mmCIF file of C-alpha atoms and ligand atoms in Angstrom:
data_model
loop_
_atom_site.group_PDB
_atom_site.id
_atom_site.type_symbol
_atom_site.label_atom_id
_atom_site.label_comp_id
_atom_site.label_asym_id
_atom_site.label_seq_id
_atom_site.Cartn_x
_atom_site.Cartn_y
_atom_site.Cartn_z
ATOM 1 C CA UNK S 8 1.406 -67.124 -67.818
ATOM 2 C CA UNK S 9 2.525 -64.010 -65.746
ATOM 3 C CA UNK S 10 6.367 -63.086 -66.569
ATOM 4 C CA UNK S 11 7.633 -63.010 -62.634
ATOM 5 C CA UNK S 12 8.720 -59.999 -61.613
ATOM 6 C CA UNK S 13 12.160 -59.474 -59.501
ATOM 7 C CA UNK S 14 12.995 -56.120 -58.005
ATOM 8 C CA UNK S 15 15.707 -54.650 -55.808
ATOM 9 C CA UNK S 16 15.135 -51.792 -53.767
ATOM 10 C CA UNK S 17 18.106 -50.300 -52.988
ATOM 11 C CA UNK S 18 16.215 -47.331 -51.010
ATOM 12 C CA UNK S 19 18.887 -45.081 -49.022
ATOM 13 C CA UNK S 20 22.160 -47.182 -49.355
ATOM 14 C CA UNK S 21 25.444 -46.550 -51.831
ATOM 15 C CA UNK S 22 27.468 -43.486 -52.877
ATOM 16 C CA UNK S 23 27.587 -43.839 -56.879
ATOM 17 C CA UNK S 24 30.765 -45.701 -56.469
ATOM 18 C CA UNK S 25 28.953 -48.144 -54.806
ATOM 19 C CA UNK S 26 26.067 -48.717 -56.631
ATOM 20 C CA UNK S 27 28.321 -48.787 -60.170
ATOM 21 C CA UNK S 28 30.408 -51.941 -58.121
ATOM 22 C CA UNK S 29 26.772 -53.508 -57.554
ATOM 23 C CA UNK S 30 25.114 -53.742 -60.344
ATOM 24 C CA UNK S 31 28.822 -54.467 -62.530
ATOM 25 C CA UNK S 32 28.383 -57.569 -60.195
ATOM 26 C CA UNK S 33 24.962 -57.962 -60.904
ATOM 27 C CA UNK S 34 25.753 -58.121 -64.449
ATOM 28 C CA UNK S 35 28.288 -60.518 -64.454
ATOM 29 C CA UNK S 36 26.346 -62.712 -61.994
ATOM 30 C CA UNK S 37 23.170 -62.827 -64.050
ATOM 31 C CA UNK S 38 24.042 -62.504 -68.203
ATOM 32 C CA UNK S 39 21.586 -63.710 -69.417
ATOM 33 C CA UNK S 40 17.841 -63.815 -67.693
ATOM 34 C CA UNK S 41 15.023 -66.571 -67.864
ATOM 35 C CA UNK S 42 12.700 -65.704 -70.182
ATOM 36 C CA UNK S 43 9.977 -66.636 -67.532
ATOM 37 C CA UNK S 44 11.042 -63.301 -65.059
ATOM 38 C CA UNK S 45 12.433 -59.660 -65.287
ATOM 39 C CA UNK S 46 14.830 -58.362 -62.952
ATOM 40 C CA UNK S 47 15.300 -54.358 -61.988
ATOM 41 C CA UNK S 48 17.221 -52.728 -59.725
ATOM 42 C CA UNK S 49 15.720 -49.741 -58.103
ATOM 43 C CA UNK S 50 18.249 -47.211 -56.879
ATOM 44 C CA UNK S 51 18.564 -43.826 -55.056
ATOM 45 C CA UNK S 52 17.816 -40.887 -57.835
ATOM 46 C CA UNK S 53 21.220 -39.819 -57.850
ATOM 47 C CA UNK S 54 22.811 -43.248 -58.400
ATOM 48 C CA UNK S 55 20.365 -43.980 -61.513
ATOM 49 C CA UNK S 56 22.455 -41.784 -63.982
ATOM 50 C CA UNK S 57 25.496 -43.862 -63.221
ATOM 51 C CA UNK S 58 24.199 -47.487 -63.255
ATOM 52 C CA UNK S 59 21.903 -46.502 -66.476
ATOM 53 C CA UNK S 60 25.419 -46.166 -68.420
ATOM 54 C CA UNK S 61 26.610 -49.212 -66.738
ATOM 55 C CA UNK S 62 27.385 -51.686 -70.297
ATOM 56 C CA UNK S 63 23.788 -53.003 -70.263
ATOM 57 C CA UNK S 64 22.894 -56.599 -69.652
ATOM 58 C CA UNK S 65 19.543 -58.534 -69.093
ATOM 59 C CA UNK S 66 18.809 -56.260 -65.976
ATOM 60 C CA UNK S 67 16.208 -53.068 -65.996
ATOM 61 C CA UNK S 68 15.711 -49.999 -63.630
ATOM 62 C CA UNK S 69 13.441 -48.690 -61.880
ATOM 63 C CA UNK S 70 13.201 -45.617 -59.400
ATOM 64 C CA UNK S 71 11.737 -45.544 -55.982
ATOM 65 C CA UNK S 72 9.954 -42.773 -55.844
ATOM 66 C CA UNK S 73 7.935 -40.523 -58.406
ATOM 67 C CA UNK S 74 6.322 -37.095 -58.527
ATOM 68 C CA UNK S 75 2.797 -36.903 -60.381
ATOM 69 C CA UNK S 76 3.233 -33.595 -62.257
ATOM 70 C CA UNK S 77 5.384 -33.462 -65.436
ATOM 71 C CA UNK S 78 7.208 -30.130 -64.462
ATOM 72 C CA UNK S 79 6.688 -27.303 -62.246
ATOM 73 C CA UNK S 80 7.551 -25.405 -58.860
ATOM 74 C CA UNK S 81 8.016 -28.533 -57.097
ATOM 75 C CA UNK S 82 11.691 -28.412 -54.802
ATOM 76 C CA UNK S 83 13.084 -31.260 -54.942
ATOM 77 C CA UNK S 84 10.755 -33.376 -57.039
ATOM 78 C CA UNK S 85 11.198 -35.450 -59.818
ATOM 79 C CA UNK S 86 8.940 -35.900 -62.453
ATOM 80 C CA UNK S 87 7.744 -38.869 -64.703
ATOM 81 C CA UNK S 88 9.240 -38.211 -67.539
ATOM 82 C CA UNK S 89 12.542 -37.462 -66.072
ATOM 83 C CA UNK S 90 12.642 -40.899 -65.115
ATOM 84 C CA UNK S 91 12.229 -42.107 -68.659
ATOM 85 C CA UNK S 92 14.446 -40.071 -69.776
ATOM 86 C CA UNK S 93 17.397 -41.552 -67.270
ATOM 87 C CA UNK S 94 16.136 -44.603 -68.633
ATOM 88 C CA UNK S 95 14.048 -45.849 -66.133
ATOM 89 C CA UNK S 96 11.483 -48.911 -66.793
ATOM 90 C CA UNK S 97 9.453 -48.976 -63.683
ATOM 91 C CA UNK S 98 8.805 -46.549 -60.623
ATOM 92 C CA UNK S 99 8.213 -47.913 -57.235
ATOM 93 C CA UNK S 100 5.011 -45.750 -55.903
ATOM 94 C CA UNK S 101 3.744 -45.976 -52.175
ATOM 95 C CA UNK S 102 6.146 -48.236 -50.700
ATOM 96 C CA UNK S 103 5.306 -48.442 -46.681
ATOM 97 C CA UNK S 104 8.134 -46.613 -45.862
ATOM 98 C CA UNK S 105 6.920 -43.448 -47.838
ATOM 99 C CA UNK S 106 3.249 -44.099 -46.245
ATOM 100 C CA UNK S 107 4.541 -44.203 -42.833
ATOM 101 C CA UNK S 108 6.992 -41.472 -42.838
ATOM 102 C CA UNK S 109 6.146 -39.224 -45.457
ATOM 103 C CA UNK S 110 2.463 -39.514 -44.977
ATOM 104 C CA UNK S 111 1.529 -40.593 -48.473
ATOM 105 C CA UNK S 112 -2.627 -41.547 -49.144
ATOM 106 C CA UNK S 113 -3.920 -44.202 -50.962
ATOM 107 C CA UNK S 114 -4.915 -41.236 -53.085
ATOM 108 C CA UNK S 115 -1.868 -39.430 -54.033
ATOM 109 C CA UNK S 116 -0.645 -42.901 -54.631
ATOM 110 C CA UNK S 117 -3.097 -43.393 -57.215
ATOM 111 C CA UNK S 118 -2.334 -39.564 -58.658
ATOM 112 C CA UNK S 119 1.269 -41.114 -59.178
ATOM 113 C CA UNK S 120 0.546 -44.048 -60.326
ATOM 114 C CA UNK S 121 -1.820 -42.174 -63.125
ATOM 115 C CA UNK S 122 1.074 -40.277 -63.873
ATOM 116 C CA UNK S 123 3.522 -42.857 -64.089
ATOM 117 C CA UNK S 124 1.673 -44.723 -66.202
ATOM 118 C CA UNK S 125 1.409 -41.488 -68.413
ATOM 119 C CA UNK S 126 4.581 -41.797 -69.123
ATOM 120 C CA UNK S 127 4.967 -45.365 -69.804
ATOM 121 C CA UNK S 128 6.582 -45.994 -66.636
ATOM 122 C CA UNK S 129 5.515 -49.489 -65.088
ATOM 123 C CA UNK S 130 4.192 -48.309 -61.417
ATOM 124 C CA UNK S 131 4.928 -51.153 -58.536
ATOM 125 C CA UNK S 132 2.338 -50.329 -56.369
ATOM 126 C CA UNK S 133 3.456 -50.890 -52.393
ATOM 127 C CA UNK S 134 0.211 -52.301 -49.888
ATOM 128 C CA UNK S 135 0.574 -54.175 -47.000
ATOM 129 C CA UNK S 136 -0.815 -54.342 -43.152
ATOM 130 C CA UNK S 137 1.110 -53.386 -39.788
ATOM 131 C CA UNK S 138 1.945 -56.525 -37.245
ATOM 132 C CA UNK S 139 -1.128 -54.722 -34.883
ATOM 133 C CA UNK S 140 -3.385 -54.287 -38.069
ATOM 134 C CA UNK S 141 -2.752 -58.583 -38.402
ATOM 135 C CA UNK S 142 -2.787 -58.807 -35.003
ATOM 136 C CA UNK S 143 -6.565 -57.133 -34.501
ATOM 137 C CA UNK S 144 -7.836 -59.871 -37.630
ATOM 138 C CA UNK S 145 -7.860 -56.318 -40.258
ATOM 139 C CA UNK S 146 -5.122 -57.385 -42.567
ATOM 140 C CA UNK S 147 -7.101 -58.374 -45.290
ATOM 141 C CA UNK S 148 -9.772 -55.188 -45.172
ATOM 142 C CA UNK S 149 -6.169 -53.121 -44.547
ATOM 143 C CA UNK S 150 -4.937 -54.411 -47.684
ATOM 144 C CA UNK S 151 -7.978 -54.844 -50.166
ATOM 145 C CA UNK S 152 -8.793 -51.091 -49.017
ATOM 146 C CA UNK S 153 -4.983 -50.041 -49.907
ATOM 147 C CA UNK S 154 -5.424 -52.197 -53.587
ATOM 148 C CA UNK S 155 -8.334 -50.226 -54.237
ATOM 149 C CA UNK S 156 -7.566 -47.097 -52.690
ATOM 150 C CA UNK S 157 -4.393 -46.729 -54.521
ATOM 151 C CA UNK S 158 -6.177 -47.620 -58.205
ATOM 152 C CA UNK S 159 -8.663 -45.139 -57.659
ATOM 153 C CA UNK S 160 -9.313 -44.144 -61.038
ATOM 154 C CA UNK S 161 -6.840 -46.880 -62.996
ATOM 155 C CA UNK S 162 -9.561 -49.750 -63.063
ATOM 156 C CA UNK S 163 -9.053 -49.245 -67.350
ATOM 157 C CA UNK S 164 -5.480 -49.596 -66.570
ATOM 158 C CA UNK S 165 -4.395 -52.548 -64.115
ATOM 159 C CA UNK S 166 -3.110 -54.700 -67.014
ATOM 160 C CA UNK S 167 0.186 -52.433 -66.759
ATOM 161 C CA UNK S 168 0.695 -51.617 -62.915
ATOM 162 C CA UNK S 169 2.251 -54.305 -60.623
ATOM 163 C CA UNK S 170 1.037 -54.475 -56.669
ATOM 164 C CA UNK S 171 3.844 -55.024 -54.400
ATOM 165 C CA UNK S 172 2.327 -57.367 -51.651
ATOM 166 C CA UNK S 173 4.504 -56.366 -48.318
ATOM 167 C CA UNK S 174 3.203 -56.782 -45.224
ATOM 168 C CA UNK S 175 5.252 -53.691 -43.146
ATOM 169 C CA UNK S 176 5.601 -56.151 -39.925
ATOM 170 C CA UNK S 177 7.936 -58.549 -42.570
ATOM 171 C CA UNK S 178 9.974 -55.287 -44.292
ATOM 172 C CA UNK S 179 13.411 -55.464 -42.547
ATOM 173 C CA UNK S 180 12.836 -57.712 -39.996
ATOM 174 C CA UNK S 181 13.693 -60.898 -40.940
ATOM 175 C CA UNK S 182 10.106 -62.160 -40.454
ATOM 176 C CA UNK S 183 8.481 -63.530 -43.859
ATOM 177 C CA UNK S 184 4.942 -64.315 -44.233
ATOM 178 C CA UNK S 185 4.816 -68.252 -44.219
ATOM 179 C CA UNK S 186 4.131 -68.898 -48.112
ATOM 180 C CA UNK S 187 1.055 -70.735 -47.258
ATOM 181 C CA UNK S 188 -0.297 -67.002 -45.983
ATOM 182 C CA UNK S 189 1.025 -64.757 -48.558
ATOM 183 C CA UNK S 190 -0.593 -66.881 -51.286
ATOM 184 C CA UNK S 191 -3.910 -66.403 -49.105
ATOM 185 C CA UNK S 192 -3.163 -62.761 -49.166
ATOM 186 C CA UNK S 193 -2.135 -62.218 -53.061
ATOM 187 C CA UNK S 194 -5.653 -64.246 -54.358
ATOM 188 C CA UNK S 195 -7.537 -61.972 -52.233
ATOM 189 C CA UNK S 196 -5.571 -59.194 -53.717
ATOM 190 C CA UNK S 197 -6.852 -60.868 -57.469
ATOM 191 C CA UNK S 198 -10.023 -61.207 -56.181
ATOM 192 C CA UNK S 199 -10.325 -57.493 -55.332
ATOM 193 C CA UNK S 200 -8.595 -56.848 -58.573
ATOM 194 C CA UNK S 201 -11.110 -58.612 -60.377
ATOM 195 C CA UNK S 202 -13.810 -56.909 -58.746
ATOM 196 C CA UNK S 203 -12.264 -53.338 -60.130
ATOM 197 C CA UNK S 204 -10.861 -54.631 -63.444
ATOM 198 C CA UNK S 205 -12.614 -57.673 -64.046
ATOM 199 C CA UNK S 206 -10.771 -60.646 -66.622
ATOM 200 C CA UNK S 207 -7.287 -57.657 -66.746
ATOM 201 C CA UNK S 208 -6.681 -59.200 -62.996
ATOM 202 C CA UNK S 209 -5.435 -62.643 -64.417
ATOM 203 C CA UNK S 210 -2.573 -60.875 -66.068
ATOM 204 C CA UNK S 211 -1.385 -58.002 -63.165
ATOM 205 C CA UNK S 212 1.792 -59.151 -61.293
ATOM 206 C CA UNK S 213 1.509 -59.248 -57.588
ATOM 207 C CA UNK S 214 4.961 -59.353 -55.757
ATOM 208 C CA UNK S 215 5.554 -60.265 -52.215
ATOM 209 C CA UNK S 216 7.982 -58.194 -50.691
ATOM 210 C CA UNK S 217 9.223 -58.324 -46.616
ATOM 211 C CA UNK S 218 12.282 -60.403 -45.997
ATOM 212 C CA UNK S 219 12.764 -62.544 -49.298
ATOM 213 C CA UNK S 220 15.944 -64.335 -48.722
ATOM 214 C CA UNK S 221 17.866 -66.735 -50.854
ATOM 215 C CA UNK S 222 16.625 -69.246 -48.539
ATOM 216 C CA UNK S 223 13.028 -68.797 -48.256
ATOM 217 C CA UNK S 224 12.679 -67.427 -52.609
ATOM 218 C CA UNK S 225 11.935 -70.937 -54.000
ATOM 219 C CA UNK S 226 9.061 -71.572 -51.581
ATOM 220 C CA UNK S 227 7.324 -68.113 -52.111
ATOM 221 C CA UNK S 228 7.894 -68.007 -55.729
ATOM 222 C CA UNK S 229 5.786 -71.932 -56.302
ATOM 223 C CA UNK S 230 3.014 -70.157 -55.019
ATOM 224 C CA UNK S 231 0.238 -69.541 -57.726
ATOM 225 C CA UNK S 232 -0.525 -66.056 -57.201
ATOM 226 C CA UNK S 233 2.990 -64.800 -55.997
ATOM 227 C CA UNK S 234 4.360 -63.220 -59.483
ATOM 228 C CA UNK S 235 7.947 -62.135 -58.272
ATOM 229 C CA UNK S 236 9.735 -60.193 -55.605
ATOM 230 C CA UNK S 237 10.245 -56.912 -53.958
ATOM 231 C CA UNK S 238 13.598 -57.236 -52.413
ATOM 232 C CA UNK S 239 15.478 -54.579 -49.579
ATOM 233 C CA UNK S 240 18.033 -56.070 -47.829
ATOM 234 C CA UNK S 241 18.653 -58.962 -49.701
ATOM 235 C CA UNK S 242 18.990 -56.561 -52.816
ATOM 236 C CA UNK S 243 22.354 -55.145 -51.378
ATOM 237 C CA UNK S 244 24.461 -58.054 -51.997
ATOM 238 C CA UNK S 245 25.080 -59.040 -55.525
ATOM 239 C CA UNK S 246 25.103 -62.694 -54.660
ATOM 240 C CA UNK S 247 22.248 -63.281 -52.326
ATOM 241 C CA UNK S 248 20.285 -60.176 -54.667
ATOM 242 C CA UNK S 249 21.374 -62.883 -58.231
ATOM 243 C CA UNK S 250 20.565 -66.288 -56.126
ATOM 244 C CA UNK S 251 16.753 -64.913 -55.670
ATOM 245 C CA UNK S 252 16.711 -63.842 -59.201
ATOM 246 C CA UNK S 253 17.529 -67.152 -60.111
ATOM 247 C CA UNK S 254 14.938 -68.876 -57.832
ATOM 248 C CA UNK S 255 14.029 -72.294 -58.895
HETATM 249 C C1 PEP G 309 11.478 -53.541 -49.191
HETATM 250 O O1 PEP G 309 12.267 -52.638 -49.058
HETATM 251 O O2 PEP G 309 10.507 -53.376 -49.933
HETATM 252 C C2 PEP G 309 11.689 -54.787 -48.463
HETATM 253 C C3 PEP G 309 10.839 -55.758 -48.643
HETATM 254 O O3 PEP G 309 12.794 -54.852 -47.637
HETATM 255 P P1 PEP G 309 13.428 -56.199 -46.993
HETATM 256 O O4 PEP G 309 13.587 -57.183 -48.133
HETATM 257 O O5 PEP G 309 14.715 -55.774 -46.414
HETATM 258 O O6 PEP G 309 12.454 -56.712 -45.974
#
């Protein structure tokens, strides 16, 4: 039984202020958490201080972004073990957004998640296929070739990442991959985790991420291979971000 996975991203949005109003909210909407799922919230770096001294409840935190050297001359970087140290839990590494417009590879994706993992950080590891990339019948080499791309090196180590299944054409849009074709999606993603890791596949958490909504959670999360969320917009509003955390 895989422990479902919930996360918000909370990528550019709230001022510290903000973010310490959030997840107070967030606390006092979920106490206590299922023992069946973990929920993180995944703010901006300099918001992570802040909400880590929040008084803690049943919710973790993770960072969106990691560098994969522990120190260095590296402006405006931010290293592993600094995110342990701010107490973070789990880093979000290669999340569309940072392929698209920061030009990140499958293999400096993989660098990071080596170096997350390094420092016991739980990498959430971002794939998923443009609407033309669907559209031309290549999701499913797009993806499989992220998946293994992106564990390049890790095959010893994929009982401890997490793949964040998000096709980009569904991130922000409103349009959600009918359950029916995520799950399609996420047991091919096994099956090519199987192929690199063999029987460690059964236990590796595969979100879907791209428009979950309090009204579309339930559906998604009954589906067999669909081990949690990866949650933008959604994630910005402590009631609709604690009504998908307590999907049914
Ligand atoms: C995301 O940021 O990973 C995401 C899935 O965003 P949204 O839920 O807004 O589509």
């Amino acid at each position: 039984m895989r422990t479902k996975l919930i996360a918000g991203n909370w990528k550019m949005h709230k001022t510290i202020g903000e973010a310490v109003a959030l997840i107070d909210a967030l606390h006092a909407a979920l106490p206590t958490i299922p023992a069946d799922r973990q929920v993180i919230v995944c703010p901006t770096f300099t918001a992570l201080a802040a909400v880590a001294a929040r008084p803690h409840g049943a919710i973790g935190i993770g960072a969106q972004n990691v560098y994969p050297e522990s120190h260095g001359a590296y402006t405006g970087e931010i290293a592993p073990g600094m995110l342990t140290d701010i107490g973070c839990s789990h880093v979000i590494i290669g999340h569309s957004e940072r392929r698209a417009i920061f030009g990140e590879t499958d293999a400096f994706i993989a660098q990071k998640a080596a170096a997350a993992l390094a420092a016991g950080l739980t990498p959430i590891i971002c794939v998923g296929e443009t609407k033309q990339e669907r559209e031309s019948g290549r999701a499913e080499a797009v993806v499989l070739g992220q998946v293994a791309g992106s564990l390049a090196g890790l095959s010893d180590r994929l009982a401890d990442v997490v793949i964040a299944y998000e096709p980009v054409w569904a991130i922000g849009t409103g349009l959600t991959a009918t359950a029916a074709d995520a799950q399609t999606m996420h047991a091919a993603i096994r099956g090519e985790l199987r192929r690199i890791g063999g029987a460690a596949a059964d236990v590796v958490r595969i979100q879907y991420g791209g428009s979950v909504k309090p009204d579309n959670v339930d559906e998604l999360m009954a589906q067999p291979d669909i081990d949690g969320a990866l949650v933008g917009g959604a994630a910005l509003v402590a009631e609709s971000f604690a009504r998908i955390a307590n999907y049914k």
